[in-house]
Amino acid sequence: MLSLNDPVLVFTDLDGTLLDNQTYDWQPAAGWLARLREHEIPVILCSSKTAAEMLYIQKSLNLHGLPLIAENGAVIEYDSRWQTESDSPRLMSGVPHDEVSAVLNKLREKGQYKFTTFDDVDEATISEWTGLPHAQASLSRLHEASVTLIWRDSDARMAAFSQQLNALGLQFVHGARFWHVLDASAGKDQAANGLIARYQRQWGQRPVTVGLGDGPNDAPLLKVMNYAVVVKGLSREGVVLPDQASPYVYRTRSEGPAGWSEGMSHLFTPD
Ligand SMILES: [Mg+2]
């Protein structure tokens, strides 16, 4: 059991975890978010979304100024108070968006693969795909170090495509609704470890880490946490974690933000 007075860091996925998969509502988690803020426990958003869209969401969650991990770890936005970081305010890992995009266009031309990227369509289409209002859909296209796409080809072709990407130093990551292509060296786990080390220097002690996620692409993040909350979700593959003592794993009965809140109530002793 954790105390709200422990040096805790919370890392959380967004869609299907802190936000409802369909409506993007987070109200069921509002009570816990307020409690964590009162105790100055950083809640670090960690998603495949762009930094631009995440900064917008972060503000509406009243978490502005805190670090965040965007584009599956390829982009890290630092705490707004960390002005001393040489790469402040944002750290990019690996291949930039335009280069990933160029590689994808070449592979598509040569292999006749069927997929549609966020760069291929307009805001209205992204609005339709995601259910987001136009203004937010436009933020969701501002990728800096990855490309998001819908796969429209067979599973067998996907395996071949994924292998070709690996050979080029890229990785193909399955998110909640979309697929993402980014540098093979980037990841939510590496990004989280970098931030944990940064907090350890600042706090003078090792942070206790709590991670929350609902999809297979959250597994790398959850594996490097002390406490992992697997929020019940729609993913058919589920979240597979090592059968070891660390991390301590709790699987929720509720979905989305209600599951998020359930996980927090399970991990923390009441005040
Ligand atoms: Mg998710």
CSV table of C-alpha atoms and ligand atoms in Angstrom, one decimal:
chain,number,residue,atom,x,y,z
A,1,MET,CA,0.0,0.0,0.0
A,2,LEU,CA,1.2,3.5,-0.9
A,3,SER,CA,0.8,6.7,1.1
A,4,LEU,CA,0.0,10.0,-0.5
A,5,ASN,CA,3.1,11.3,1.4
A,6,ASP,CA,5.4,8.9,-0.4
A,7,PRO,CA,7.6,10.2,-3.2
A,8,VAL,CA,5.3,8.9,-6.0
A,9,LEU,CA,5.4,9.4,-9.7
A,10,VAL,CA,2.3,8.4,-11.7
A,11,PHE,CA,2.6,7.6,-15.4
A,12,THR,CA,-0.6,7.2,-17.3
A,13,ASP,CA,-1.9,6.3,-20.8
A,14,LEU,CA,-4.8,8.4,-22.0
A,15,ASP,CA,-7.4,6.8,-24.4
A,16,GLY,CA,-9.1,3.9,-22.6
A,17,THR,CA,-7.2,4.6,-19.4
A,18,LEU,CA,-7.6,8.1,-18.0
A,19,LEU,CA,-10.0,9.1,-20.8
A,20,ASP,CA,-13.1,7.1,-21.8
A,21,ASN,CA,-12.5,5.3,-25.1
A,22,GLN,CA,-15.6,6.7,-26.8
A,23,THR,CA,-16.4,10.1,-25.1
A,24,TYR,CA,-12.9,11.1,-23.8
A,25,ASP,CA,-14.6,11.9,-20.5
A,26,TRP,CA,-12.4,11.8,-17.4
A,27,GLN,CA,-14.7,12.9,-14.7
A,28,PRO,CA,-14.7,9.6,-12.8
A,29,ALA,CA,-11.0,10.2,-12.2
A,30,ALA,CA,-11.3,13.9,-11.2
A,31,GLY,CA,-11.4,13.2,-7.4
A,32,TRP,CA,-8.1,11.2,-7.5
A,33,LEU,CA,-6.5,13.8,-9.8
A,34,ALA,CA,-7.3,16.5,-7.3
A,35,ARG,CA,-6.0,14.5,-4.4
A,36,LEU,CA,-2.7,13.7,-6.2
A,37,ARG,CA,-2.3,17.4,-7.1
A,38,GLU,CA,-2.9,18.4,-3.4
A,39,HIS,CA,-0.1,16.1,-2.4
A,40,GLU,CA,2.2,17.3,-5.3
A,41,ILE,CA,2.4,13.9,-6.9
A,42,PRO,CA,3.2,14.4,-10.6
A,43,VAL,CA,0.8,12.8,-13.0
A,44,ILE,CA,2.7,12.3,-16.2
A,45,LEU,CA,0.6,11.7,-19.3
A,46,CYS,CA,2.1,9.0,-21.6
A,47,SER,CA,0.5,8.4,-25.0
A,48,SER,CA,0.9,7.8,-28.7
A,49,LYS,CA,-0.7,11.3,-29.3
A,50,THR,CA,1.3,14.3,-30.4
A,51,ALA,CA,2.8,16.7,-27.8
A,52,ALA,CA,0.5,19.5,-29.2
A,53,GLU,CA,-2.7,17.5,-28.5
A,54,MET,CA,-1.4,16.3,-25.2
A,55,LEU,CA,-0.5,19.8,-24.0
A,56,TYR,CA,-4.1,20.7,-24.7
A,57,ILE,CA,-5.5,17.7,-22.8
A,58,GLN,CA,-3.0,18.2,-20.0
A,59,LYS,CA,-4.3,21.7,-19.5
A,60,SER,CA,-7.9,20.6,-19.4
A,61,LEU,CA,-6.9,18.0,-16.8
A,62,ASN,CA,-5.3,20.8,-14.7
A,63,LEU,CA,-1.9,19.1,-15.0
A,64,HIS,CA,-0.2,21.9,-17.1
A,65,GLY,CA,3.5,22.5,-16.4
A,66,LEU,CA,4.2,18.8,-15.7
A,67,PRO,CA,6.3,16.6,-18.0
A,68,LEU,CA,4.6,14.5,-20.6
A,69,ILE,CA,5.6,11.6,-22.9
A,70,ALA,CA,4.2,11.9,-26.5
A,71,GLU,CA,4.3,9.8,-29.6
A,72,ASN,CA,5.0,6.5,-27.8
A,73,GLY,CA,8.1,7.9,-26.1
A,74,ALA,CA,9.7,9.6,-29.2
A,75,VAL,CA,8.9,13.0,-27.8
A,76,ILE,CA,9.3,14.2,-24.1
A,77,GLU,CA,8.0,17.5,-22.9
A,78,TYR,CA,9.9,18.5,-19.7
A,79,ASP,CA,8.4,20.2,-16.6
A,80,SER,CA,8.0,23.8,-17.4
A,81,ARG,CA,10.2,24.7,-14.4
A,82,TRP,CA,13.2,22.7,-15.6
A,83,GLN,CA,14.7,25.5,-17.6
A,84,THR,CA,18.2,24.2,-17.0
A,85,GLU,CA,17.9,21.2,-19.3
A,86,SER,CA,20.0,21.7,-22.4
A,87,ASP,CA,17.3,20.3,-24.6
A,88,SER,CA,14.5,22.1,-22.8
A,89,PRO,CA,11.6,22.2,-23.3
A,90,ARG,CA,11.3,19.2,-25.5
A,91,LEU,CA,13.4,16.1,-26.2
A,92,MET,CA,13.1,14.2,-29.5
A,93,SER,CA,14.4,10.7,-29.9
A,94,GLY,CA,15.6,9.4,-33.2
A,95,VAL,CA,14.2,9.9,-36.7
A,96,PRO,CA,12.1,13.1,-37.2
A,97,HIS,CA,8.5,12.9,-38.6
A,98,ASP,CA,9.3,13.9,-42.2
A,99,GLU,CA,12.0,11.2,-42.5
A,100,VAL,CA,9.7,8.5,-41.2
A,101,SER,CA,7.0,9.7,-43.6
A,102,ALA,CA,9.4,9.6,-46.6
A,103,VAL,CA,10.4,6.0,-45.7
A,104,LEU,CA,6.7,5.0,-45.5
A,105,ASN,CA,5.9,6.5,-48.9
A,106,LYS,CA,8.8,4.7,-50.5
A,107,LEU,CA,7.8,1.3,-48.9
A,108,ARG,CA,4.2,1.9,-50.0
A,109,GLU,CA,5.2,2.6,-53.6
A,110,LYS,CA,7.6,-0.4,-53.8
A,111,GLY,CA,5.5,-2.9,-51.9
A,112,GLN,CA,2.0,-1.7,-52.8
A,113,TYR,CA,1.1,-1.8,-49.1
A,114,LYS,CA,-2.4,-0.5,-48.2
A,115,PHE,CA,-2.5,2.0,-45.4
A,116,THR,CA,-3.6,5.6,-44.8
A,117,THR,CA,-1.6,8.0,-42.7
A,118,PHE,CA,-2.7,11.1,-40.8
A,119,ASP,CA,-0.7,13.0,-43.4
A,120,ASP,CA,-2.7,11.5,-46.3
A,121,VAL,CA,-6.1,13.0,-45.1
A,122,ASP,CA,-7.5,16.3,-43.9
A,123,GLU,CA,-8.8,17.4,-40.4
A,124,ALA,CA,-12.4,16.5,-41.2
A,125,THR,CA,-11.4,12.8,-41.8
A,126,ILE,CA,-9.4,12.6,-38.6
A,127,SER,CA,-12.3,14.1,-36.8
A,128,GLU,CA,-14.5,11.3,-38.2
A,129,TRP,CA,-11.9,8.6,-37.3
A,130,THR,CA,-11.4,9.8,-33.7
A,131,GLY,CA,-14.6,11.6,-32.8
A,132,LEU,CA,-12.5,14.7,-31.9
A,133,PRO,CA,-13.6,18.2,-32.6
A,134,HIS,CA,-11.8,19.8,-35.6
A,135,ALA,CA,-9.6,22.1,-33.5
A,136,GLN,CA,-8.2,19.1,-31.5
A,137,ALA,CA,-8.0,16.9,-34.7
A,138,SER,CA,-5.7,19.5,-36.2
A,139,LEU,CA,-3.4,19.2,-33.1
A,140,SER,CA,-3.4,15.4,-33.5
A,141,ARG,CA,-1.7,15.7,-36.8
A,142,LEU,CA,1.3,17.7,-35.6
A,143,HIS,CA,3.7,14.7,-35.3
A,144,GLU,CA,7.3,15.5,-34.6
A,145,ALA,CA,9.0,12.0,-34.5
A,146,SER,CA,6.5,9.4,-35.7
A,147,VAL,CA,3.7,8.7,-38.2
A,148,THR,CA,0.2,7.5,-37.3
A,149,LEU,CA,-1.7,5.3,-39.7
A,150,ILE,CA,-4.6,3.0,-40.3
A,151,TRP,CA,-3.5,-0.4,-41.6
A,152,ARG,CA,-5.7,-1.6,-44.5
A,153,ASP,CA,-3.8,-4.7,-45.7
A,154,SER,CA,-3.6,-8.3,-44.5
A,155,ASP,CA,-2.0,-9.6,-41.3
A,156,ALA,CA,0.6,-11.5,-43.4
A,157,ARG,CA,1.5,-8.3,-45.3
A,158,MET,CA,1.8,-6.5,-42.0
A,159,ALA,CA,4.4,-9.0,-40.7
A,160,ALA,CA,6.5,-8.3,-43.9
A,161,PHE,CA,6.0,-4.6,-43.6
A,162,SER,CA,7.0,-4.6,-39.9
A,163,GLN,CA,10.2,-6.6,-40.7
A,164,GLN,CA,11.1,-4.1,-43.4
A,165,LEU,CA,10.7,-1.2,-40.9
A,166,ASN,CA,12.9,-3.0,-38.4
A,167,ALA,CA,15.6,-3.4,-41.0
A,168,LEU,CA,15.5,0.4,-41.4
A,169,GLY,CA,15.8,1.1,-37.7
A,170,LEU,CA,12.1,1.8,-37.2
A,171,GLN,CA,9.4,0.0,-35.2
A,172,PHE,CA,5.7,-0.6,-35.8
A,173,VAL,CA,3.6,-0.1,-32.7
A,174,HIS,CA,-0.1,-1.1,-32.2
A,175,GLY,CA,-2.0,1.6,-30.3
A,176,ALA,CA,-5.6,1.6,-29.3
A,177,ARG,CA,-7.1,2.5,-32.7
A,178,PHE,CA,-4.1,3.3,-34.9
A,179,TRP,CA,-0.7,2.0,-35.7
A,180,HIS,CA,2.4,4.1,-35.2
A,181,VAL,CA,5.8,4.1,-36.9
A,182,LEU,CA,8.8,5.5,-34.9
A,183,ASP,CA,12.5,5.1,-34.3
A,184,ALA,CA,13.3,1.6,-33.0
A,185,SER,CA,15.3,3.1,-30.1
A,186,ALA,CA,12.4,5.2,-28.7
A,187,GLY,CA,9.8,3.8,-26.3
A,188,LYS,CA,7.5,4.7,-23.4
A,189,ASP,CA,9.8,2.8,-21.1
A,190,GLN,CA,13.0,4.6,-22.1
A,191,ALA,CA,11.2,7.9,-21.8
A,192,ALA,CA,9.8,7.1,-18.4
A,193,ASN,CA,13.2,5.9,-17.1
A,194,GLY,CA,14.7,9.2,-18.2
A,195,LEU,CA,12.1,11.2,-16.3
A,196,ILE,CA,12.4,8.9,-13.2
A,197,ALA,CA,16.2,9.6,-13.1
A,198,ARG,CA,15.5,13.3,-13.5
A,199,TYR,CA,13.1,13.3,-10.5
A,200,GLN,CA,15.5,11.1,-8.5
A,201,ARG,CA,18.2,13.8,-8.9
A,202,GLN,CA,15.7,16.5,-7.9
A,203,TRP,CA,14.2,14.7,-4.9
A,204,GLY,CA,17.4,13.1,-3.7
A,205,GLN,CA,15.6,9.7,-3.4
A,206,ARG,CA,14.3,7.0,-5.7
A,207,PRO,CA,10.7,7.8,-6.8
A,208,VAL,CA,8.1,5.1,-6.3
A,209,THR,CA,6.4,4.6,-9.7
A,210,VAL,CA,2.8,3.8,-10.5
A,211,GLY,CA,1.8,3.1,-14.2
A,212,LEU,CA,-1.6,2.8,-15.7
A,213,GLY,CA,-2.6,1.5,-19.1
A,214,ASP,CA,-5.1,-0.5,-21.0
A,215,GLY,CA,-3.4,-1.7,-24.2
A,216,PRO,CA,-0.5,-3.9,-25.4
A,217,ASN,CA,1.5,-0.8,-26.3
A,218,ASP,CA,1.4,0.1,-22.6
A,219,ALA,CA,3.2,-3.1,-21.5
A,220,PRO,CA,6.7,-1.7,-22.0
A,221,LEU,CA,5.8,1.2,-19.7
A,222,LEU,CA,4.1,-0.9,-17.1
A,223,LYS,CA,7.1,-3.3,-17.0
A,224,VAL,CA,9.4,-0.6,-15.6
A,225,MET,CA,7.0,0.6,-12.9
A,226,ASN,CA,6.9,-0.5,-9.2
A,227,TYR,CA,3.1,-0.7,-9.4
A,228,ALA,CA,1.1,-1.4,-12.5
A,229,VAL,CA,-2.6,-0.9,-13.0
A,230,VAL,CA,-4.0,-2.6,-16.0
A,231,VAL,CA,-7.3,-0.9,-16.8
A,232,LYS,CA,-9.9,-3.2,-18.2
A,233,GLY,CA,-10.2,-2.4,-21.9
A,234,LEU,CA,-11.3,-3.4,-25.4
A,235,SER,CA,-8.0,-4.7,-26.6
A,236,ARG,CA,-8.3,-8.3,-27.9
A,237,GLU,CA,-4.6,-9.1,-27.1
A,238,GLY,CA,-4.8,-7.7,-23.6
A,239,VAL,CA,-1.7,-6.5,-21.6
A,240,VAL,CA,0.9,-9.2,-21.0
A,241,LEU,CA,3.3,-8.6,-18.1
A,242,PRO,CA,6.1,-10.8,-16.7
A,243,ASP,CA,5.0,-13.2,-14.0
A,244,GLN,CA,7.3,-11.8,-11.3
A,245,ALA,CA,7.1,-9.9,-8.1
A,246,SER,CA,7.9,-6.6,-9.7
A,247,PRO,CA,5.9,-4.8,-10.8
A,248,TYR,CA,3.0,-5.4,-8.5
A,249,VAL,CA,0.0,-5.7,-10.9
A,250,TYR,CA,-3.6,-4.8,-10.3
A,251,ARG,CA,-6.2,-5.5,-12.9
A,252,THR,CA,-9.4,-3.3,-12.6
A,253,ARG,CA,-13.0,-4.4,-12.9
A,254,SER,CA,-14.1,-1.1,-14.3
A,255,GLU,CA,-13.1,0.4,-17.7
A,256,GLY,CA,-11.5,3.8,-18.5
A,257,PRO,CA,-11.4,6.6,-15.9
A,258,ALA,CA,-13.6,4.6,-13.5
A,259,GLY,CA,-11.0,1.9,-13.6
A,260,TRP,CA,-8.2,4.5,-13.2
A,261,SER,CA,-9.9,5.7,-10.1
A,262,GLU,CA,-10.5,2.1,-8.9
A,263,GLY,CA,-6.7,1.4,-9.3
A,264,MET,CA,-5.7,4.4,-7.3
A,265,SER,CA,-8.1,3.5,-4.5
A,266,HIS,CA,-6.6,0.0,-4.5
A,267,LEU,CA,-3.0,1.2,-4.3
A,268,PHE,CA,-3.2,4.2,-1.9
A,269,THR,CA,-4.3,4.0,1.8
A,270,PRO,CA,-6.9,6.6,2.6
A,271,ASP,CA,-5.6,9.9,4.1
B,1,MG,MG,-5.0,3.2,-24.3
